[in-house]
C-alpha positions as a Markdown table, in Angstrom:
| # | Residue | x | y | z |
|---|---|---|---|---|
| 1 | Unk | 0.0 | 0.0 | 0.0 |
| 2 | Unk | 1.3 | 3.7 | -0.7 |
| 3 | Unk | 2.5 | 5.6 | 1.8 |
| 4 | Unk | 1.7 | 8.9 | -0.2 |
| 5 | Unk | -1.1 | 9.4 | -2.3 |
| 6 | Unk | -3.7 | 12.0 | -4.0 |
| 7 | Unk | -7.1 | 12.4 | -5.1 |
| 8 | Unk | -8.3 | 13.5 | -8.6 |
| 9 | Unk | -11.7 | 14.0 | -9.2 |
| 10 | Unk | -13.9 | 15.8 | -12.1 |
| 11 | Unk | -15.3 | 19.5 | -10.7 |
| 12 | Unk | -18.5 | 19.0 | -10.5 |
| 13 | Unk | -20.8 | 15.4 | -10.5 |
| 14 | Unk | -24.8 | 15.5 | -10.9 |
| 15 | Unk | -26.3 | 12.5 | -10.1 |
| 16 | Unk | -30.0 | 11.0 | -9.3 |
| 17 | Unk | -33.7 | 11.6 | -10.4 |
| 18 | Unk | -33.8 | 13.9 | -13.6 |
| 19 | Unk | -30.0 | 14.3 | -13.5 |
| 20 | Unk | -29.9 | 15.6 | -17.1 |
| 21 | Unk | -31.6 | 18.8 | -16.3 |
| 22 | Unk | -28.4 | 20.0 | -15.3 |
| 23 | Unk | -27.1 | 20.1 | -18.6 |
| 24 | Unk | -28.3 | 23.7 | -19.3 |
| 25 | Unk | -26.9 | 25.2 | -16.0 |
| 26 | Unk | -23.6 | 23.9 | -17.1 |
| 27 | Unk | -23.4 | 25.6 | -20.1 |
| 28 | Unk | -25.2 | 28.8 | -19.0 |
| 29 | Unk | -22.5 | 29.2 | -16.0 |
| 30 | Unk | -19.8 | 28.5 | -18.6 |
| 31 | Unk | -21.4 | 31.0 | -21.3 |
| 32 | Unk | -21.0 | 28.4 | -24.0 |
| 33 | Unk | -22.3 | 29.3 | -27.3 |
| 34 | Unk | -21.2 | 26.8 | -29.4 |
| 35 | Unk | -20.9 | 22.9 | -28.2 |
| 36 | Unk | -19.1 | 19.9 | -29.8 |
| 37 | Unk | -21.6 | 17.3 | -29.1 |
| 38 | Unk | -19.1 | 13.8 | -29.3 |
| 39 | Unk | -21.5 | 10.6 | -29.4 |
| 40 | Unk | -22.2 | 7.6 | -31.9 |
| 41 | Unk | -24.7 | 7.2 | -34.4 |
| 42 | Unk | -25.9 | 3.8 | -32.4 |
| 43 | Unk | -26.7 | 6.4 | -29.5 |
| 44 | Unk | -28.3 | 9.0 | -32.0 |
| 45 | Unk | -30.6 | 6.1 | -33.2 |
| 46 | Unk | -32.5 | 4.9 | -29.5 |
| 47 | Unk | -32.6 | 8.3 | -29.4 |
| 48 | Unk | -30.9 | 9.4 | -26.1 |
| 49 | Unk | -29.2 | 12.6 | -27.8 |
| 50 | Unk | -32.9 | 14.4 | -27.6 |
| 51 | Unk | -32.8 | 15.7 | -24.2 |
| 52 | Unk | -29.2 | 16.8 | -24.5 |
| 53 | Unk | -29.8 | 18.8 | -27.8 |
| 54 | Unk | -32.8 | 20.6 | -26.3 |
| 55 | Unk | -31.1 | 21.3 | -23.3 |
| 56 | Unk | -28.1 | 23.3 | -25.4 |
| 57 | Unk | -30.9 | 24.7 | -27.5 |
| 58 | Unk | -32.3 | 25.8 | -24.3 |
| 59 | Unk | -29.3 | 27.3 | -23.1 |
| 60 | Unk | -29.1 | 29.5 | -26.0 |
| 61 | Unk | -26.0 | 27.5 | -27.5 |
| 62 | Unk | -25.4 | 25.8 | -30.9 |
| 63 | Unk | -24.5 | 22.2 | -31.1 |
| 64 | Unk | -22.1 | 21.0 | -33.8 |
| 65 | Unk | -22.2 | 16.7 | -33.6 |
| 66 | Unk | -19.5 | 14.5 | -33.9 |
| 67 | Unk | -21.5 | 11.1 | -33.8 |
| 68 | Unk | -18.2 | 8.9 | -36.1 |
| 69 | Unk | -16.5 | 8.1 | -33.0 |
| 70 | Unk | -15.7 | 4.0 | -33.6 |
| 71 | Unk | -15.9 | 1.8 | -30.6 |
| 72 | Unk | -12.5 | 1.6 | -29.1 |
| 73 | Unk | -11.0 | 4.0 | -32.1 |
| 74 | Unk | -7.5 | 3.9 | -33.0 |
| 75 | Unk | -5.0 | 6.9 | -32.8 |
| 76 | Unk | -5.6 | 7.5 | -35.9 |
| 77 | Unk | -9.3 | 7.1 | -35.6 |
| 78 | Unk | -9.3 | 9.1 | -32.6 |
| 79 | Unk | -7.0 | 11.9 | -34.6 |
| 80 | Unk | -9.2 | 12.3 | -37.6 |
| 81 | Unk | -12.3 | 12.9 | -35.4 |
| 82 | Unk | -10.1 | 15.8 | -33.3 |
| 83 | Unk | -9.1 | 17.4 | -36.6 |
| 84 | Unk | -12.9 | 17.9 | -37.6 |
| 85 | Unk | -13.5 | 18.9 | -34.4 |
| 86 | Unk | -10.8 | 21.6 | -33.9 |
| 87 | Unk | -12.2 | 23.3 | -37.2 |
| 88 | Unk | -15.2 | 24.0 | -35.4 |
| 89 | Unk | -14.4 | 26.8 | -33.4 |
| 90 | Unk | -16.3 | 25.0 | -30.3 |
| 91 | Unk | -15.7 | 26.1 | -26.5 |
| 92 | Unk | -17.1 | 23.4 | -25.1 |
| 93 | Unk | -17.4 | 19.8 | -25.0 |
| 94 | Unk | -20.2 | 17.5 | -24.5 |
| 95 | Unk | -19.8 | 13.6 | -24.6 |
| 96 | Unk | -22.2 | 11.3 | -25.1 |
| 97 | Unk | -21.1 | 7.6 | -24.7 |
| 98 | Unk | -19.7 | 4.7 | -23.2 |
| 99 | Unk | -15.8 | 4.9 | -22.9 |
| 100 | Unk | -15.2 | 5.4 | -26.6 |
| 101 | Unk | -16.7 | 8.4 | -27.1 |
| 102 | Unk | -15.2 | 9.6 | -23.8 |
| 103 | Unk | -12.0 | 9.2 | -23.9 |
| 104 | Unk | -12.1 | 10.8 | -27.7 |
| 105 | Unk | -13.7 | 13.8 | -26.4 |
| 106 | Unk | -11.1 | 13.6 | -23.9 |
| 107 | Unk | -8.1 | 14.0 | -26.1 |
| 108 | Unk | -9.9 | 16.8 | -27.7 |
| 109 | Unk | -9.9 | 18.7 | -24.8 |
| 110 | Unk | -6.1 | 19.3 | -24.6 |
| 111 | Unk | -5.4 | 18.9 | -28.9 |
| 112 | Unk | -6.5 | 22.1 | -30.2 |
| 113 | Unk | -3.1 | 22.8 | -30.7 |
| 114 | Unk | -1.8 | 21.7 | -34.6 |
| 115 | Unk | 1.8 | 21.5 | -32.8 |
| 116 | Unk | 1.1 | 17.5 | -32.0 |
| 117 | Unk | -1.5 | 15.1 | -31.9 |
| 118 | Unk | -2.5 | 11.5 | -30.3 |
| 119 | Unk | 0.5 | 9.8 | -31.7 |
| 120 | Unk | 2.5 | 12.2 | -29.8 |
| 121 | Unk | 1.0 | 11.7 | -26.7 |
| 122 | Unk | 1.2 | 8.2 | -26.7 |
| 123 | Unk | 5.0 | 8.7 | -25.8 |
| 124 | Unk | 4.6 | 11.8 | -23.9 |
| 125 | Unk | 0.6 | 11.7 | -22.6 |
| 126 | Unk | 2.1 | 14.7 | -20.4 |
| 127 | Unk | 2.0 | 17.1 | -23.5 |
| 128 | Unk | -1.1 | 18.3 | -24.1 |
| 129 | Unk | -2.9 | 20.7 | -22.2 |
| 130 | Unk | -7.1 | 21.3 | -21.2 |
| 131 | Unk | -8.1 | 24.1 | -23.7 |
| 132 | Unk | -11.9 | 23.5 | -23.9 |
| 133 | Unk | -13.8 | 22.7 | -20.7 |
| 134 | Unk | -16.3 | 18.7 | -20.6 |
| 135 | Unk | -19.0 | 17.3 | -19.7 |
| 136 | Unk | -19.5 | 13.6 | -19.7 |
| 137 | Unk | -23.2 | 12.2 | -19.7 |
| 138 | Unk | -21.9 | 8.3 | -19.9 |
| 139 | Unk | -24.4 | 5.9 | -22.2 |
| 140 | Unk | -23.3 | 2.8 | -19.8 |
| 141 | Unk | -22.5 | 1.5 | -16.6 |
| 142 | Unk | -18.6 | 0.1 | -16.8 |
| 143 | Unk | -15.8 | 2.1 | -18.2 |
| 144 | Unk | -15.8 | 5.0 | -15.8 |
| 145 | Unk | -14.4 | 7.2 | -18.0 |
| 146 | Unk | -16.2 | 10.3 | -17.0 |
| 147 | Unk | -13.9 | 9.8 | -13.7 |
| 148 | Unk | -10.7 | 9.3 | -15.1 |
| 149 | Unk | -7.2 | 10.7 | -16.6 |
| 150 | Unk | -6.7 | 7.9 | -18.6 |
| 151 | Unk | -8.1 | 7.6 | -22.9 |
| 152 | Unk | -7.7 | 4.4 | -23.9 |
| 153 | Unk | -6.8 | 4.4 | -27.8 |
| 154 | Unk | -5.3 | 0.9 | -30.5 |
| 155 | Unk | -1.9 | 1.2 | -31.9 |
| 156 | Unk | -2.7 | -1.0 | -34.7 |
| 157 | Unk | 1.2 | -1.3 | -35.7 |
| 158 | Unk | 1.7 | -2.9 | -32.5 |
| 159 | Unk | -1.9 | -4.5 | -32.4 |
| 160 | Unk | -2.1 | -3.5 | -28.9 |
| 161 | Unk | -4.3 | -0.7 | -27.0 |
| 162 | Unk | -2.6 | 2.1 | -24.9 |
| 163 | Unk | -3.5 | 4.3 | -22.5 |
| 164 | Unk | -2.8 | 8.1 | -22.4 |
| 165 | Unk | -2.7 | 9.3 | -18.9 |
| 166 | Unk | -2.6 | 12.8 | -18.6 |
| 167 | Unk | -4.8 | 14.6 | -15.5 |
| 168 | Unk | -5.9 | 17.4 | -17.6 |
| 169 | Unk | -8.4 | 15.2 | -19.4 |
| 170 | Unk | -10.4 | 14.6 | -16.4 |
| 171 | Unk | -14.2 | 16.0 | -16.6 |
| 172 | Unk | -14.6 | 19.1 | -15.4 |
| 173 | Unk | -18.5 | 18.1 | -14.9 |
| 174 | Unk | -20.6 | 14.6 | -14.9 |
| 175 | Unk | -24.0 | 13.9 | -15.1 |
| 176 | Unk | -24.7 | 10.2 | -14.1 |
| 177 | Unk | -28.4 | 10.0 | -15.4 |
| 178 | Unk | -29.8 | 6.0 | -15.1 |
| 179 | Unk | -32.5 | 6.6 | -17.6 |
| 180 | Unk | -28.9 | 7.0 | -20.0 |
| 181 | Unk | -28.7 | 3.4 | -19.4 |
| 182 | Unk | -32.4 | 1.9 | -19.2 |
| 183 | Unk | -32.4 | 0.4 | -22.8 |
| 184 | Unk | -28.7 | -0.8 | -22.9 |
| 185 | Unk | -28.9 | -4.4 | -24.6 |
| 186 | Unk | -27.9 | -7.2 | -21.9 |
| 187 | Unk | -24.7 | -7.9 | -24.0 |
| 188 | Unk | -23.2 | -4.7 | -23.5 |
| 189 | Unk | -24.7 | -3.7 | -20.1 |
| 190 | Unk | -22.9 | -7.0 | -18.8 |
| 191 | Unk | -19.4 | -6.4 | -20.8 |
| 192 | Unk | -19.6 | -2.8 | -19.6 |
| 193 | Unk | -20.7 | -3.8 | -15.9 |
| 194 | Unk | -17.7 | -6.6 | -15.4 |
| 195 | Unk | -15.2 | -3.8 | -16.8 |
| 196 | Unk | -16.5 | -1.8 | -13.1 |
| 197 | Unk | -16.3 | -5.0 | -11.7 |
| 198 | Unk | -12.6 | -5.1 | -12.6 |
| 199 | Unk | -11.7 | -2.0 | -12.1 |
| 200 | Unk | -13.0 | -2.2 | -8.4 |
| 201 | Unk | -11.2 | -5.0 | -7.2 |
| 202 | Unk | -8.5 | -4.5 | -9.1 |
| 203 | Unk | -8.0 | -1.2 | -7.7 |
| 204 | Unk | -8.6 | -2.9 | -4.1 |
| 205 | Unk | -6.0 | -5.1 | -4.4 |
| 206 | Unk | -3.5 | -2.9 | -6.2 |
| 207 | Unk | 0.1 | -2.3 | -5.1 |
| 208 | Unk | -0.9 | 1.4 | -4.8 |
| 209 | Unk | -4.2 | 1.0 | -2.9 |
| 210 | Unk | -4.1 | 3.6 | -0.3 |
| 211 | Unk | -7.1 | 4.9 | 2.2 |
| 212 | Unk | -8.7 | 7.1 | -0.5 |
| 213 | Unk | -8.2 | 4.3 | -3.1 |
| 214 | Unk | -10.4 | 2.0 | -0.4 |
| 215 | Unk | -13.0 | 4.3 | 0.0 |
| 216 | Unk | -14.2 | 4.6 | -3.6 |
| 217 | Unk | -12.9 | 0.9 | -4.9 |
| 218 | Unk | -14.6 | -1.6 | -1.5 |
| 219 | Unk | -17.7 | 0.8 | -2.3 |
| 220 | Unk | -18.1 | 0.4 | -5.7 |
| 221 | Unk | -17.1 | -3.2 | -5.7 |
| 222 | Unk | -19.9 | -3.7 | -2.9 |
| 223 | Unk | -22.6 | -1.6 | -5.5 |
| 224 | Unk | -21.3 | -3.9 | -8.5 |
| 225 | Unk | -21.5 | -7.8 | -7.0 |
| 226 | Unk | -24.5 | -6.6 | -5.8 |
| 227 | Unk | -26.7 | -5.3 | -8.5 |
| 228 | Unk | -24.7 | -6.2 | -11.3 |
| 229 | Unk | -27.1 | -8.9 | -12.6 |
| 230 | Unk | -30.6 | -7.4 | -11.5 |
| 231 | Unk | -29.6 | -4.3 | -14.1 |
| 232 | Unk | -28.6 | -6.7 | -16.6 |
| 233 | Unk | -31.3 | -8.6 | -16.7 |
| 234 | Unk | -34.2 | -6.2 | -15.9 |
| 235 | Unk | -34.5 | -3.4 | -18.1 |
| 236 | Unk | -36.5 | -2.2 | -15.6 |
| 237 | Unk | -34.4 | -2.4 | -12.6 |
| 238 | Unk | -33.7 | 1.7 | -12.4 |
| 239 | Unk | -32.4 | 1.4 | -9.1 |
| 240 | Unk | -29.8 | -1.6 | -9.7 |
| 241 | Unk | -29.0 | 1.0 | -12.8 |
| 242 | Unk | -28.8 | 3.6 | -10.9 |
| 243 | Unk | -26.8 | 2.0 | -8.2 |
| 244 | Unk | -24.3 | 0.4 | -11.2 |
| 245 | Unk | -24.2 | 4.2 | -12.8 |
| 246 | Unk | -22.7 | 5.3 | -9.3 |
| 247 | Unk | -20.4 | 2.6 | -8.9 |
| 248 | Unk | -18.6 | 2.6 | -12.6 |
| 249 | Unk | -18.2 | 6.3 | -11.4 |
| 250 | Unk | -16.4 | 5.3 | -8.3 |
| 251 | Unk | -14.6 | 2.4 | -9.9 |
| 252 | Unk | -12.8 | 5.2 | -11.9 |
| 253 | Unk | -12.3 | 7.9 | -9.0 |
| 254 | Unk | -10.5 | 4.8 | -7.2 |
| 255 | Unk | -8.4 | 4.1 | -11.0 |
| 256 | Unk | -7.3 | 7.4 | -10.3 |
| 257 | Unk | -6.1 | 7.1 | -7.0 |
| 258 | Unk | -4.9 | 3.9 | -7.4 |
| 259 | Unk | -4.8 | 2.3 | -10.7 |
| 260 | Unk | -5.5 | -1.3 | -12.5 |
| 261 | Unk | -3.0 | -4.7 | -12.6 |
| 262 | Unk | -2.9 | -7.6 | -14.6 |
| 263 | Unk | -6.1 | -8.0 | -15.4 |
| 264 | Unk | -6.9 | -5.3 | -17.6 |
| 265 | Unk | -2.9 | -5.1 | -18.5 |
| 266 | Unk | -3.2 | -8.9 | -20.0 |
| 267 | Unk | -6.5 | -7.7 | -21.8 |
| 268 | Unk | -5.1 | -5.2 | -23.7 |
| 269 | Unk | -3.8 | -7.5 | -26.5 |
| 270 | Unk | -6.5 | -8.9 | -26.7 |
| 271 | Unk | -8.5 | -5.9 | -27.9 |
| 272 | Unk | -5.8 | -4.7 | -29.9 |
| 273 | Unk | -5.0 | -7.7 | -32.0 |
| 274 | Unk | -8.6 | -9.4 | -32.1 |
| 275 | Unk | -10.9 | -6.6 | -31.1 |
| 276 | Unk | -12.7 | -8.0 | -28.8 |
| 277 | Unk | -14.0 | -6.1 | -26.5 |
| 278 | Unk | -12.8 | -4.2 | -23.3 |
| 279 | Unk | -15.0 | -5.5 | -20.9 |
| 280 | Unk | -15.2 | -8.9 | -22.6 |
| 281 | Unk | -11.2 | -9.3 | -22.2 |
| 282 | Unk | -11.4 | -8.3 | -18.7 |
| 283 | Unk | -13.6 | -11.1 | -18.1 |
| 284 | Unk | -12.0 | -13.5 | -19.7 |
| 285 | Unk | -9.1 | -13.1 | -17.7 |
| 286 | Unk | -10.2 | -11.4 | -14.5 |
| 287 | Unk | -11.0 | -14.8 | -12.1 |
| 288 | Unk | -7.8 | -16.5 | -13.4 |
| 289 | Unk | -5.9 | -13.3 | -12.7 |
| 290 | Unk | -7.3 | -12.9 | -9.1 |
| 291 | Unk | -6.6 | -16.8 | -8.6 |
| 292 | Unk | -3.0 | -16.0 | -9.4 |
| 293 | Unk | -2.8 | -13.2 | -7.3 |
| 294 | Unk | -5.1 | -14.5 | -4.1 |
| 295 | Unk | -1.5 | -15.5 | -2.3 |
| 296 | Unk | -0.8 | -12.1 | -2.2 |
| 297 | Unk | -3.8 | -10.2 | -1.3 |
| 298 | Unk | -5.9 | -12.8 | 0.4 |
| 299 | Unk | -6.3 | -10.8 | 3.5 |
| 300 | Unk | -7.8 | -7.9 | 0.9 |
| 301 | Unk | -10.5 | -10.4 | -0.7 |
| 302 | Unk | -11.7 | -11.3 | 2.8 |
| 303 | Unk | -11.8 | -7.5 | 3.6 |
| 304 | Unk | -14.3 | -7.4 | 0.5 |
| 305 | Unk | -16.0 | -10.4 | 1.8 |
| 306 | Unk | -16.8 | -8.9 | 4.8 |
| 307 | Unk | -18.2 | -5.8 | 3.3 |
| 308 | Unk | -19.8 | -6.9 | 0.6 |
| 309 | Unk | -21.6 | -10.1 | 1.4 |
| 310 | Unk | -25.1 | -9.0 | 3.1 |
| 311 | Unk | -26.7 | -12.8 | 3.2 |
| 312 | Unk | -25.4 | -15.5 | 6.3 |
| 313 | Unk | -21.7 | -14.6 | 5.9 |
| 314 | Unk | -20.7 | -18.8 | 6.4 |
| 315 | Unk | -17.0 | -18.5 | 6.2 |
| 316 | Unk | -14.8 | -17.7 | 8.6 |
| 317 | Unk | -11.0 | -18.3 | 7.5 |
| 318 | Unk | -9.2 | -15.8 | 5.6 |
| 319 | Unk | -8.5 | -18.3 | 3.2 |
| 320 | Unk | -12.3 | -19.0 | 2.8 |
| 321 | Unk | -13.6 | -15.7 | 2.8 |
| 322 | Unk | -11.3 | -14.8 | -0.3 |
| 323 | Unk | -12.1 | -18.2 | -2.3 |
| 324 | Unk | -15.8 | -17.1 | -2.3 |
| 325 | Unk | -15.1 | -13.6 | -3.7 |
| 326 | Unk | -13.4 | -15.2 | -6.5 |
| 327 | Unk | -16.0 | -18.0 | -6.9 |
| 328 | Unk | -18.9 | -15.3 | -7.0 |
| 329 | Unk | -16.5 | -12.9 | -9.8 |
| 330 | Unk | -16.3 | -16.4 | -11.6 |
| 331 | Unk | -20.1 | -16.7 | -10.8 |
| 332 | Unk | -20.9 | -13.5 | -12.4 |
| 333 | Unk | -19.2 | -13.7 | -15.3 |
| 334 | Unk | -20.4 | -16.9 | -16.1 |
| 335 | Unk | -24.3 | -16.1 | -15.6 |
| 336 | Unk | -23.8 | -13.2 | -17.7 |
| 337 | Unk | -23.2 | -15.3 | -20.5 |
| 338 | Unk | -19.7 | -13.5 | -21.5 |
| 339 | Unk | -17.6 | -16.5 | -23.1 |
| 340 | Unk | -14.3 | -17.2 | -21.1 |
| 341 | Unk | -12.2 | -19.4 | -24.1 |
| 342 | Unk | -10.1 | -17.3 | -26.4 |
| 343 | Unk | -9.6 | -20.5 | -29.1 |
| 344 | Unk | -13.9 | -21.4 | -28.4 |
| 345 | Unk | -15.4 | -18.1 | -28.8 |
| 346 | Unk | -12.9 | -15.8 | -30.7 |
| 347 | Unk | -10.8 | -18.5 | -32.8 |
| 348 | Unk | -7.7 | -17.2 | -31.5 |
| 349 | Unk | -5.2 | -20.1 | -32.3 |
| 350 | Unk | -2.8 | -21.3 | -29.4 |
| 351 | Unk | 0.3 | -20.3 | -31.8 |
| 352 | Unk | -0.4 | -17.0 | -30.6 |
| 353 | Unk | 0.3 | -17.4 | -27.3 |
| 354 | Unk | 4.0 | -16.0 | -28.1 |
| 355 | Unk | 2.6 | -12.8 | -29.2 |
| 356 | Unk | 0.2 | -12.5 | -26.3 |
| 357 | Unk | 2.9 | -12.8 | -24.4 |
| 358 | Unk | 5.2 | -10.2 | -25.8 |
| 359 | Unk | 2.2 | -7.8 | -25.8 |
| 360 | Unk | 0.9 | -8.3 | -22.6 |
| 361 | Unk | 4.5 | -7.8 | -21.3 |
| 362 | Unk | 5.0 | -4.8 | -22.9 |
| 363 | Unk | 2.0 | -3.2 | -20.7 |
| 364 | Unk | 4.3 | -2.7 | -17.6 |
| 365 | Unk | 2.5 | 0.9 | -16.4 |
| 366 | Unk | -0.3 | -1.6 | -15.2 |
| 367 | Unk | 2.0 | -4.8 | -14.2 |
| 368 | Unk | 4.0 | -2.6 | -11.7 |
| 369 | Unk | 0.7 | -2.3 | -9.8 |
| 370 | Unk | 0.1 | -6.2 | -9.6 |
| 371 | Unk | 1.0 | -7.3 | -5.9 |
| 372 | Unk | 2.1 | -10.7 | -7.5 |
| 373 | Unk | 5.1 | -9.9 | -9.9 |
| 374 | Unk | 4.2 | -11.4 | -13.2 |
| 375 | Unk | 6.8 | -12.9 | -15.2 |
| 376 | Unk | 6.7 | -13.8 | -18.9 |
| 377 | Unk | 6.2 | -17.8 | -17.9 |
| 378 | Unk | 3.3 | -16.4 | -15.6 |
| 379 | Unk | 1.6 | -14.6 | -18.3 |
| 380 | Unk | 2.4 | -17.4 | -20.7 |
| 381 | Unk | 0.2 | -19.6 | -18.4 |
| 382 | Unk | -2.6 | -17.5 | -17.8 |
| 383 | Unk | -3.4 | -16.9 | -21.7 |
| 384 | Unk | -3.1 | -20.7 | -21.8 |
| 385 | Unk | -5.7 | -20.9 | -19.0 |
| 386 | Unk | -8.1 | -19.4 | -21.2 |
| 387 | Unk | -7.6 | -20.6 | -24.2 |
């Protein structure tokens, strides 16, 4: 655990009944006139961008859409969307969206400069600076994006995904609205909801966990194994929503004070070379991962055992306690229907395994925070655990 930490956390976050409303005081205390509206056409179509576009309207502001963003875009992707974007002549930033469209608006908040771009940053994240304030209004329950420093972009040369870290992107305001998320198919709202789900115990159990890291991660990881499935399952299940919206939320506050491990850093090939999905490749790997690492932070699982288990808590050991958090992660996953073999369900041949390795190796600004220190051979036999 660190002895010195910090706590970064968006300006300003509306949550609860009719959240949305708060979308015209936003831009009426920032005098916006002209808004960049980031989103996707999927979102545009079930037609949750109304209510935001009437509220700019009704703040006397223009809105100027950039619905192209690409789930999980490439740098180049990303860039493309930024140029378009900083020939609008916008002073402020709305997103829309799950992570994707997030983390693009992101990046667009500190590239209106020509003098470098994403490829720039992903080398020196440190570069760019905020030049247009945000607001995130997230479309699901998972990435916590709208809490975080960190974009997530593919560098498709390396066939890997990276993540820009740079404290300037965080929102300056959130609205966490669970009538964003009430039509959210059960595929997604279940990828998106395990990503929390890793993101919480991962930060929990994180070489840099510290007491603010605790507050937000046990919390949210309470919220999550508890309500995960009723939201997934029910679309109308607005409280279990509302409860998951708040705990993807603090999921990311606790990424920023603490940060990810192996889980999501052995996951990031997996997106990059065969696209599948973030939360997807988080739960592929995240019970095997916490099975590797439950030597070294056994005492932490039972902590979450104790807090989050609100039935006849029946073990007593350590040992036990910490075996039935995993079991119940495992659980989840499993009822959620998310597939868990790489060769099965994604055709990913076991003559890959080499490059998996190399890749997942490479992602050592998340293995440094693993308790457990994962060596190549390690790595090499969790991707053949899943495969």
């Amino acid at each position: 655990m660190l002895t010195k930490y910090n706590l970064k956390m968006p300006h300003e976050v509306y949550s609860g009944e009719n959240a949305l409303e708060n979308i015209r005081t936003i831009l009426e205390v920032n005098g916006a006139k002209k808004v960049a509206v980031f989103t996707a056409k999927d979102i545009e179509k079930v037609g949750l961008m109304d209510y935001p576009l009437e509220m700019i309207k009704a703040a006397g502001a223009e809105a100027v859409i950039f619905d192209e963003v690409p789930r999980e875009p490439s740098y180049i992707e990303a860039q493309a969307i930024i140029d378009e974007f900083k020939k609008s002549g916008c002073d402020f930033i709305i997103a829309v969206g799950g992570g994707s469209v997030q983390d693009t608006a992101k990046l667009a908040s500190i590239l209106v400069t020509d003098e470098f771009g994403v490829k720039e940053l992903l080398d020196t994240p440190t570069r760019g600076k905020k030049c247009v304030k945000t607001l995130m209004i997230p479309t699901t329950a998972g990435t916590g994006a709208e809490a975080t420093p960190n974009s997530i972009v593919g560098v498709p040369e390396k066939q890997v995904k990276i993540g820009i870290v740079n404290t300037d992107t965080i929102p300056d305001y959130v609205i966490l609205d669970s009538v964003m998320i009430k039509k959210l198919p059960r595929k997604i709202a279940a990828a998106t909801g395990v990503d929390a789900l890793a993101h919480a115990i991962e930060c929990f159990t994180s070489a840099k966990a510290n007491p603010f890291s605790d507050i937000f991660s046990l919390r949210a990881l309470d919220l999550i194994l508890n309500n995960i499935m009723d939201a997934c399952n029910d679309p109308e299940a607005m409280e279990a929503k509302n409860q998951m919206m708040i705990a993807a939320f603090l999921a990311g506050v606790a990424i920023t004070a603490s940060g990810t491990t192996a889980v999501h850093a052995l996951s990031y090939p997996l997106g990059g070379k065969y696209h599948i999905s973030h939360g997807d490749s988080n739960a592929i790997l995240l019970a095997p991962v916490m099975r590797f690492n439950e030597p070294y932070c056994r005492e932490r699982l039972a902590m979450a055992y104790d807090q989050c288990v609100h039935t006849e808590k029946t073990c007593t050991t350590s040992e036990e306690k910490s075996a039935y958090i995993i079991s119940w992660l495992e659980q989840i996953v499993k009822d959620l229907d998310i597939p868990t073999s790489l060769s099965e369900a994604y055709g990913v041949p076991a003559e890959d395994i080499d490059f998996l390795v190399e890749a997942g190796m490479q992602q050592q600004r998340l293995l440094v925070n693993n308790l457990r220190p994962v060596t190549p051979e390690d790595a090499r036999r969790l991707y053949e655990e899943i495969l």
